[in-house]
Coordinates of C-alpha atoms in Angstrom, one line a residue:
Chain A
M281 CA -6.2 35.9 -14.2
R282 CA -5.8 33.9 -11.0
L283 CA -8.7 35.7 -9.4
M284 CA -11.1 34.8 -12.2
H285 CA -13.2 31.6 -11.6
T286 CA -16.3 30.2 -13.2
K287 CA -19.4 29.1 -11.4
L288 CA -20.0 25.4 -11.5
P289 CA -23.4 25.6 -13.3
D290 CA -21.9 28.0 -15.8
F291 CA -19.1 25.5 -16.5
Y292 CA -21.7 22.7 -17.3
Q293 CA -23.5 25.1 -19.6
K294 CA -20.3 26.3 -21.3
A295 CA -19.2 22.7 -21.9
I296 CA -22.6 21.8 -23.4
D297 CA -22.6 24.9 -25.6
A298 CA -19.0 24.2 -26.8
G299 CA -19.9 20.6 -27.7
K300 CA -22.9 21.8 -29.7
K301 CA -21.2 24.8 -31.3
L302 CA -20.4 23.2 -34.6
R303 CA -23.3 20.7 -34.8
P304 CA -26.2 21.3 -32.3
E305 CA -27.2 17.6 -32.5
T306 CA -23.9 16.6 -30.8
E307 CA -24.5 14.8 -27.5
V308 CA -22.4 16.1 -24.6
E309 CA -21.9 14.0 -21.4
I310 CA -20.2 15.6 -18.4
R311 CA -19.3 13.4 -15.4
G312 CA -17.0 13.3 -12.4
L313 CA -18.1 16.3 -10.4
E314 CA -21.5 14.9 -9.3
S315 CA -20.8 15.3 -5.6
F316 CA -20.1 19.0 -6.0
K317 CA -23.3 21.0 -5.7
T318 CA -21.6 24.4 -5.8
G319 CA -18.1 25.5 -6.6
K320 CA -15.8 27.7 -8.7
L321 CA -13.5 26.5 -11.5
A322 CA -10.4 28.2 -12.7
S323 CA -11.6 30.2 -15.6
L324 CA -8.4 30.0 -17.6
R325 CA -8.8 26.2 -17.7
V326 CA -12.6 26.5 -18.4
G327 CA -11.7 28.6 -21.5
R328 CA -9.2 26.1 -22.6
V329 CA -11.6 23.2 -22.1
E330 CA -14.3 25.0 -24.1
K331 CA -11.8 25.5 -27.0
E332 CA -10.7 21.8 -26.7
I333 CA -14.3 20.6 -26.8
V334 CA -14.8 22.5 -30.0
E335 CA -11.6 21.1 -31.4
I336 CA -12.7 17.5 -30.6
T337 CA -16.0 18.1 -32.5
E338 CA -14.1 19.4 -35.6
D339 CA -13.8 15.7 -36.6
P340 CA -17.0 15.1 -38.6
D341 CA -17.2 11.5 -37.3
V342 CA -17.6 12.8 -33.7
D343 CA -21.3 12.9 -32.7
K344 CA -20.8 12.6 -28.9
V345 CA -18.4 14.3 -26.5
E346 CA -17.6 13.0 -23.1
V347 CA -16.1 15.4 -20.6
I348 CA -14.7 13.5 -17.6
I349 CA -13.2 15.3 -14.6
L350 CA -11.1 13.2 -12.3
P351 CA -8.6 13.9 -9.5
R352 CA -5.2 13.9 -11.1
N353 CA -3.8 12.2 -8.0
T354 CA -6.4 9.6 -7.3
E355 CA -5.6 9.0 -3.7
T356 CA -7.5 12.0 -2.4
N357 CA -7.5 13.3 1.2
H358 CA -11.0 14.1 2.6
T359 CA -12.3 15.4 5.9
V360 CA -15.0 13.4 7.6
I361 CA -17.3 15.5 9.7
I362 CA -19.3 13.5 12.2
K363 CA -22.1 15.7 13.6
G364 CA -24.4 14.8 16.5
I365 CA -27.7 16.6 16.0
S366 CA -30.5 17.1 18.6
K367 CA -33.9 16.7 17.0
K368 CA -35.4 19.1 19.6
D369 CA -33.8 22.2 18.2
G370 CA -31.9 20.9 15.2
K371 CA -28.6 22.1 16.6
C372 CA -25.3 20.2 16.4
K373 CA -24.1 19.5 19.9
K374 CA -20.7 18.2 18.9
A375 CA -18.7 17.5 15.7
I376 CA -15.7 15.2 15.4
L377 CA -13.4 15.7 12.5
E378 CA -11.5 12.8 10.9
S379 CA -9.4 12.4 7.8
M380 CA -10.2 9.8 5.1
Y381 CA -8.2 8.8 2.1
V382 CA -10.1 7.6 -0.9
S383 CA -8.4 5.7 -3.7
S384 CA -10.4 5.7 -6.9
P385 CA -9.9 4.6 -10.6
G386 CA -7.6 6.9 -12.5
E387 CA -7.5 8.4 -16.0
D388 CA -6.0 5.3 -17.5
C389 CA -9.3 3.5 -17.1
E390 CA -10.8 6.0 -19.6
L391 CA -8.0 5.8 -22.1
F392 CA -7.4 2.1 -22.9
D393 CA -9.0 2.1 -26.4
V394 CA -8.1 5.7 -27.4
E395 CA -6.2 6.0 -30.6
E396 CA -4.4 9.2 -29.9
I397 CA -3.8 10.9 -26.5
D398 CA -2.8 14.5 -26.6
D399 CA -1.7 15.3 -23.0
R400 CA -1.8 19.1 -22.5
R401 CA -1.6 19.1 -18.7
P402 CA 1.4 20.8 -17.1
S403 CA 3.8 18.4 -15.6
L404 CA 3.6 17.9 -11.8
Chain B
M24 CA 17.4 -11.9 -24.0
K25 CA 14.6 -12.5 -21.5
L26 CA 13.7 -11.1 -18.1
K27 CA 12.6 -13.6 -15.5
Y28 CA 9.9 -12.8 -13.0
K29 CA 7.5 -14.6 -10.7
V30 CA 3.8 -14.1 -10.6
V31 CA 1.0 -15.2 -8.3
L32 CA -1.9 -15.1 -10.7
K33 CA -5.4 -13.9 -9.9
G34 CA -7.3 -16.9 -8.7
A35 CA -4.3 -18.7 -7.1
A36 CA -4.4 -20.3 -3.7
D37 CA -7.8 -21.8 -4.5
G38 CA -9.3 -18.5 -5.6
V39 CA -8.1 -16.4 -2.6
V40 CA -5.8 -14.2 -4.7
P41 CA -7.8 -11.4 -6.4
I42 CA -5.0 -9.6 -8.3
N43 CA -2.0 -10.6 -10.4
L44 CA 1.1 -10.1 -8.2
A45 CA 4.4 -10.0 -10.0
F46 CA 7.9 -10.0 -8.4
I47 CA 11.2 -9.4 -10.1
D48 CA 14.6 -10.2 -8.6
K49 CA 16.8 -7.1 -8.7
K50 CA 19.8 -9.2 -9.8
D51 CA 17.9 -10.2 -13.0
I52 CA 17.3 -6.6 -13.8
V53 CA 20.9 -5.7 -13.2
D54 CA 22.0 -8.6 -15.4
A55 CA 19.6 -7.4 -18.2
E56 CA 21.1 -3.9 -17.9
I57 CA 17.7 -2.2 -17.8
S58 CA 16.2 0.1 -15.2
Y59 CA 13.7 -1.0 -12.6
K60 CA 11.0 1.1 -14.3
E61 CA 11.7 -0.5 -17.7
A62 CA 11.6 -4.0 -16.0
C63 CA 8.2 -3.2 -14.5
Q64 CA 6.9 -2.0 -17.8
L65 CA 8.1 -5.2 -19.5
V66 CA 6.1 -7.2 -16.9
G67 CA 3.1 -4.9 -17.3
N68 CA 3.2 -5.5 -21.1
D69 CA 2.7 -9.2 -20.3
F70 CA -0.7 -8.3 -18.9
K71 CA -2.1 -6.3 -21.8
D72 CA -5.6 -7.4 -21.2
D73 CA -5.5 -7.4 -17.4
C74 CA -3.8 -5.7 -14.4
A75 CA -0.8 -6.6 -12.3
T76 CA 1.2 -5.1 -9.5
V77 CA 5.0 -5.4 -9.7
N78 CA 7.5 -5.4 -6.9
V79 CA 11.3 -5.4 -7.4
I80 CA 13.0 -7.3 -4.6
D81 CA 16.6 -7.2 -3.6
P82 CA 17.1 -10.4 -1.7
D83 CA 20.5 -9.3 -0.5
A84 CA 19.2 -6.1 1.2
V85 CA 17.2 -5.9 4.4
T86 CA 14.0 -4.3 5.4
V87 CA 11.8 -4.0 8.5
T88 CA 8.2 -5.2 9.0
S89 CA 5.6 -2.8 10.4
D90 CA 6.0 -4.4 13.8
G91 CA 9.7 -3.7 13.8
I92 CA 11.2 -7.1 12.9
M93 CA 14.1 -7.1 10.5
S94 CA 13.9 -9.3 7.4
D95 CA 16.1 -10.5 4.7
G96 CA 15.3 -8.8 1.4
A97 CA 13.6 -5.6 0.6
V98 CA 11.3 -4.0 -1.9
V99 CA 13.5 -1.6 -3.9
A100 CA 10.9 -0.4 -6.4
F101 CA 7.2 -1.0 -6.9
A102 CA 4.6 -0.4 -9.6
C103 CA 1.2 -1.2 -10.9
A104 CA 0.1 -1.8 -14.5
D105 CA -3.4 -1.7 -15.9
H106 CA -3.8 -3.1 -19.5
G107 CA -0.1 -2.6 -20.1
I108 CA 0.0 1.0 -18.9
I109 CA 2.1 2.3 -16.0
N110 CA 0.8 5.8 -15.1
K111 CA 3.6 8.2 -15.9
D112 CA 3.2 10.3 -12.8
F113 CA 1.9 7.8 -10.2
G114 CA 2.5 4.3 -11.5
F115 CA 6.0 3.6 -10.4
M116 CA 8.1 4.4 -7.4
N117 CA 11.7 3.8 -6.5
V118 CA 12.7 3.0 -2.9
S119 CA 16.1 4.5 -2.1
E120 CA 18.6 3.0 0.3
I121 CA 18.8 4.3 3.8
P122 CA 22.4 4.7 4.8
Y123 CA 23.7 3.3 8.1
S124 CA 24.1 5.8 10.9
E125 CA 24.6 5.7 14.7
T126 CA 21.9 8.3 15.0
L127 CA 19.4 6.0 13.3
I128 CA 20.3 3.2 15.6
A129 CA 20.0 5.5 18.7
E130 CA 16.6 6.9 17.6
E131 CA 15.0 3.7 16.5
P132 CA 15.9 1.0 19.1
H133 CA 14.5 -1.9 17.0
M134 CA 17.2 -1.1 14.4
K135 CA 19.8 -2.7 16.7
Q136 CA 18.9 -5.8 14.7
W137 CA 20.9 -4.3 11.8
N138 CA 24.1 -4.9 13.8
T139 CA 23.5 -8.6 14.4
K140 CA 25.3 -11.3 12.5
Y141 CA 22.3 -11.9 10.3
Y142 CA 22.1 -8.4 8.8
R143 CA 25.3 -6.4 9.5
G144 CA 26.6 -4.5 6.5
R145 CA 23.6 -5.2 4.3
R146 CA 21.8 -2.4 2.4
L147 CA 18.6 -1.1 4.1
H148 CA 15.5 -0.2 2.2
R149 CA 12.3 0.6 4.0
G150 CA 9.9 3.3 2.7
P151 CA 10.6 5.7 -0.2
S152 CA 12.4 9.0 0.3
P153 CA 10.6 12.3 -0.3
E154 CA 12.4 12.5 -3.6
D155 CA 11.2 8.9 -4.5
R156 CA 7.6 9.9 -3.6
K157 CA 7.4 12.9 -6.0
P158 CA 4.9 13.9 -7.3
L159 CA 2.8 12.5 -4.4
E160 CA 1.6 15.0 -1.9
S161 CA 2.5 14.8 1.8
H162 CA -0.8 13.3 2.8
N163 CA -0.5 10.4 0.3
E164 CA 0.5 6.9 1.4
N165 CA 3.5 5.1 -0.1
M166 CA 1.3 4.1 -3.0
T167 CA 1.6 3.7 -6.8
M168 CA -1.6 4.1 -8.9
T169 CA -2.4 3.2 -12.4
G170 CA -6.0 3.1 -13.6
R171 CA -7.9 0.8 -11.3
I172 CA -4.8 -0.8 -9.6
T173 CA -2.9 0.5 -6.6
N174 CA 0.1 -1.0 -4.9
N175 CA 0.3 0.5 -1.5
N176 CA 2.5 0.5 1.6
T177 CA 5.7 0.1 -0.3
G178 CA 4.4 -2.9 -2.2
S179 CA 2.5 -4.9 0.5
E180 CA -1.2 -3.9 0.0
M181 CA -2.6 -4.3 -3.5
M182 CA -6.1 -3.1 -4.5
N183 CA -8.4 -2.9 -7.4
T184 CA -10.5 0.2 -7.1
V185 CA -13.1 -1.0 -9.6
D186 CA -14.0 -4.4 -8.3
M187 CA -12.8 -3.2 -4.9
T188 CA -10.8 -6.4 -4.1
E189 CA -7.6 -6.3 -2.1
I190 CA -4.8 -8.5 -0.8
L191 CA -2.2 -8.0 1.9
V192 CA 1.2 -9.5 0.9
L193 CA 3.2 -9.4 4.1
F194 CA 6.9 -9.0 3.4
F195 CA 8.0 -12.3 4.9
G196 CA 5.5 -13.9 2.4
Q197 CA 7.1 -12.0 -0.5
M198 CA 10.5 -13.3 0.4
E199 CA 9.2 -16.9 0.6
I200 CA 7.8 -16.4 -2.9
M201 CA 11.3 -15.2 -4.0
R202 CA 13.1 -18.2 -2.5
D203 CA 10.5 -20.9 -3.2
G204 CA 9.7 -21.2 0.5
D205 CA 6.6 -21.9 2.5
L206 CA 3.5 -19.7 2.6
L207 CA 0.3 -19.4 4.7
I208 CA -2.6 -17.9 2.7
G209 CA -6.0 -17.1 4.0
L210 CA -8.1 -14.3 5.5
A211 CA -6.6 -11.8 8.0
G212 CA -9.1 -12.5 10.7
P213 CA -9.3 -10.4 13.9
M214 CA -5.8 -11.1 15.2
V215 CA -4.0 -9.9 12.0
S216 CA -6.5 -7.0 11.8
V217 CA -5.5 -5.9 15.2
G218 CA -1.8 -6.7 14.8
I219 CA -1.4 -4.6 11.7
G220 CA -2.0 -1.5 13.7
M221 CA 0.7 -2.3 16.2
V222 CA 3.8 -0.6 14.7
V223 CA 7.2 1.0 15.5
R224 CA 8.3 4.5 15.1
E225 CA 10.5 4.9 12.0
R226 CA 11.8 7.7 9.8
R227 CA 10.9 6.5 6.2
G228 CA 9.1 3.4 7.3
R229 CA 7.6 1.1 4.7
I230 CA 4.1 1.9 6.0
F231 CA 4.2 4.3 8.9
G232 CA 6.4 7.1 9.9
W233 CA 7.1 8.8 13.2
N234 CA 3.6 9.2 14.7
Y235 CA 3.2 5.8 16.4
G236 CA 5.8 4.1 18.5
A237 CA 6.0 0.7 20.2
G238 CA 3.2 0.2 22.8
K239 CA 0.8 2.3 20.7
T240 CA -1.9 1.4 18.2
A241 CA -2.0 3.2 14.9
H242 CA -5.6 2.0 14.5
N243 CA -6.9 3.5 17.7
S244 CA -10.2 2.1 16.8
G245 CA -11.2 0.3 20.0
E246 CA -13.2 -2.8 19.4
F247 CA -13.5 -2.0 15.7
A248 CA -9.8 -2.6 15.1
K249 CA -10.4 -6.4 14.9
T250 CA -12.8 -5.9 12.0
V251 CA -11.0 -3.3 9.8
K252 CA -8.9 -5.8 7.9
R253 CA -10.6 -9.0 9.1
D254 CA -12.0 -10.1 5.7
C255 CA -9.0 -9.2 3.6
P256 CA -7.0 -12.0 1.9
V257 CA -3.4 -12.3 3.1
I258 CA -0.3 -14.0 1.8
A259 CA 2.0 -14.6 4.7
A260 CA 5.1 -16.7 5.4
D261 CA 4.6 -20.0 7.2
K262 CA 4.5 -19.2 10.9
K263 CA 7.8 -21.0 11.6
V264 CA 9.5 -18.4 9.3
V265 CA 7.9 -15.5 11.2
A266 CA 8.9 -17.1 14.5
E267 CA 12.5 -17.4 13.5
Y268 CA 12.8 -13.7 12.6
T269 CA 11.0 -12.6 15.7
L270 CA 13.2 -14.7 17.9
R271 CA 16.2 -13.0 16.4
A272 CA 14.9 -9.7 17.7
L273 CA 14.0 -11.1 21.2
D274 CA 17.5 -12.8 21.4
I275 CA 19.2 -9.4 21.4
G276 CA 16.9 -8.1 24.2
L277 CA 14.3 -6.2 22.2
V278 CA 11.1 -5.9 24.2
P279 CA 7.6 -5.9 22.7
G280 CA 5.8 -2.8 23.7
L281 CA 9.0 -0.9 24.2
H282 CA 11.5 -1.6 21.3
I283 CA 9.3 -3.6 18.9
A284 CA 5.5 -3.4 18.5
C285 CA 3.0 -5.0 20.9
S286 CA 1.4 -7.0 18.1
P287 CA -0.3 -10.3 19.0
V288 CA 2.5 -12.2 17.3
A289 CA 5.3 -10.4 19.1
L290 CA 3.6 -10.7 22.5
S291 CA 2.7 -14.4 22.0
I292 CA 6.3 -15.3 21.1
A293 CA 7.8 -13.3 23.9
K294 CA 5.4 -14.9 26.4
A295 CA 6.2 -18.4 25.1
Y296 CA 10.0 -17.7 25.1
G297 CA 9.9 -16.2 28.7
K298 CA 11.1 -12.8 27.5
P299 CA 10.0 -9.5 29.1
I300 CA 7.1 -7.6 27.8
A301 CA 6.8 -3.8 28.5
F302 CA 3.3 -4.2 30.0
D303 CA 3.2 -0.7 31.5
N304 CA 4.3 1.0 28.3
I305 CA 1.5 -0.5 26.3
E306 CA -1.1 2.2 26.1
E307 CA -4.7 1.7 27.2
S308 CA -6.0 2.1 23.6
A309 CA -3.7 -0.7 22.5
W310 CA -4.8 -3.0 25.4
I311 CA -8.5 -2.5 24.4
E312 CA -7.7 -3.7 20.9
L313 CA -5.6 -6.7 22.2
E314 CA -8.2 -7.7 24.8
S315 CA -10.9 -7.5 22.1
V316 CA -9.2 -10.6 20.5
G317 CA -8.6 -12.3 23.8
L318 CA -5.0 -11.3 24.4
T319 CA -5.3 -9.9 28.0
R320 CA -2.6 -8.7 30.3
K321 CA -3.7 -11.3 32.8
K322 CA -3.1 -14.1 30.4
L323 CA 0.3 -12.7 29.3
E324 CA 1.4 -12.2 32.9
K325 CA 0.4 -15.7 34.0
P326 CA 3.6 -17.7 34.9
S327 CA 4.5 -20.4 32.4
K328 CA 7.5 -22.5 31.6
P329 CA 9.6 -20.9 28.9
M330 CA 10.0 -22.8 25.7
T331 CA 13.3 -23.1 23.8
R332 CA 13.9 -21.5 20.5
E333 CA 13.6 -24.9 18.8
E334 CA 10.3 -25.6 20.6
I335 CA 8.8 -22.3 19.6
I336 CA 9.7 -22.9 15.9
A337 CA 8.4 -26.4 16.1
H338 CA 5.1 -25.3 17.6
A339 CA 4.8 -22.0 15.8
D340 CA 1.4 -22.9 14.4
E341 CA 0.0 -23.1 17.9
I342 CA 1.9 -20.2 19.4
L343 CA 1.6 -17.5 16.8
P344 CA -2.0 -16.2 16.6
G345 CA -3.6 -15.0 13.4
M346 CA -5.3 -15.7 10.1
E347 CA -8.6 -17.4 9.5
G348 CA -8.8 -20.4 7.2
G349 CA -5.1 -20.2 6.5
I350 CA -3.8 -22.9 4.2
K351 CA -0.2 -23.8 3.9
Y352 CA 1.2 -23.8 0.4
K353 CA 4.7 -24.3 -1.1
A354 CA 5.4 -21.0 -2.9
T355 CA 6.0 -23.0 -6.1
E356 CA 2.3 -24.2 -5.9
V357 CA 1.0 -20.6 -6.1
A358 CA 3.7 -18.7 -7.9
E359 CA 4.9 -19.4 -11.4
T360 CA 8.1 -18.3 -13.1
R361 CA 7.7 -16.5 -16.4
Y362 CA 10.0 -14.9 -18.9
V363 CA 9.4 -11.7 -20.9
E364 CA 11.3 -10.7 -24.0
I365 CA 13.5 -7.6 -23.5

């Protein structure tokens, strides 16, 4: 199971399909991974998320699903790559690597007015 | 029964303060027979429609500023609340006591201050232990996070990640709030921006660890160091308070650039007091940052008549560099005392 991962575009499509499974007119909004152009997602979680999206739409009052993907620990550690490019041949003559922490809004900002929160994440 | 706390409300100090900053005295929590975390939640509940950071202060303990000066009081827990929520994983952190040991004193020369009459025998709290930090990862700072609010550097750097405001609440300033003392509030300016990067080497420091020692700069940003925090609001203690604590360190022979940091404040007080400065131990990268704010080796080496302790405290406003547009306030003018039902 640990070897199985889903392509990022496939995840988007699976999430949309799951949201529209019960009622095709359901609006599905996915956000949070905009800076990822490619990538692989753990397929076990993708399957669970698909099932949970369908579960959320079982409520007949739900006509829109938001799927928001955030870092669980919102102080994230990034690498900064500073590349010096020569226009003559397009080659990078030198690159400097730095680290950069980014603190960003966490899950609580999305949950203030939610009536019921069913937290199915494993504990850290 | 009610729990007392102090709060500097958003908008205080003529609009300089961007975030609600709450402080609870450890003794009041002990008297109420609740946990630090429960106390932080109670205060968080008082800001159901807003956000707040919460620091639990033990005035009887001691801590150390980032430039290596020991202070009365310590942050023993810190948290942040957003609309009454404290994030269950990352919103609260305890800061365990660091026990006294001869090894610590030997490895960290600035800690000789702990054995002076002012601090001997008192509990030490600096940064959180690895156990306190869980489930943070090794790269994370000593930070609590809930929603949009973070309380970083063991309760001294508070941010809102949505409106992107921030304030530095230097520990001496926190203690002045706790004891209704005297504050200086303004913008960091180039001197404080540079000074914040001049630190001492500590295991479990409030902000830094073992990477950077006295005479080094943690910024290592050259001429950019003076701009990195320049525009950030700061709550600091009145300069006479900072002078008193720094003089205590100089009085036992601690040397800026060797035992304590080569911050502009430490260097300026040592120069005025006629105390040695470890000029040759201050690294070139640190000199570049100091000289970028006009603090040159030539100026510091120029002979001058040493001032007395009393003269330095009396003239602290002229001697200690730092802050732009700083305004003096009584702590009672910017912090109000509140009570929350337990």
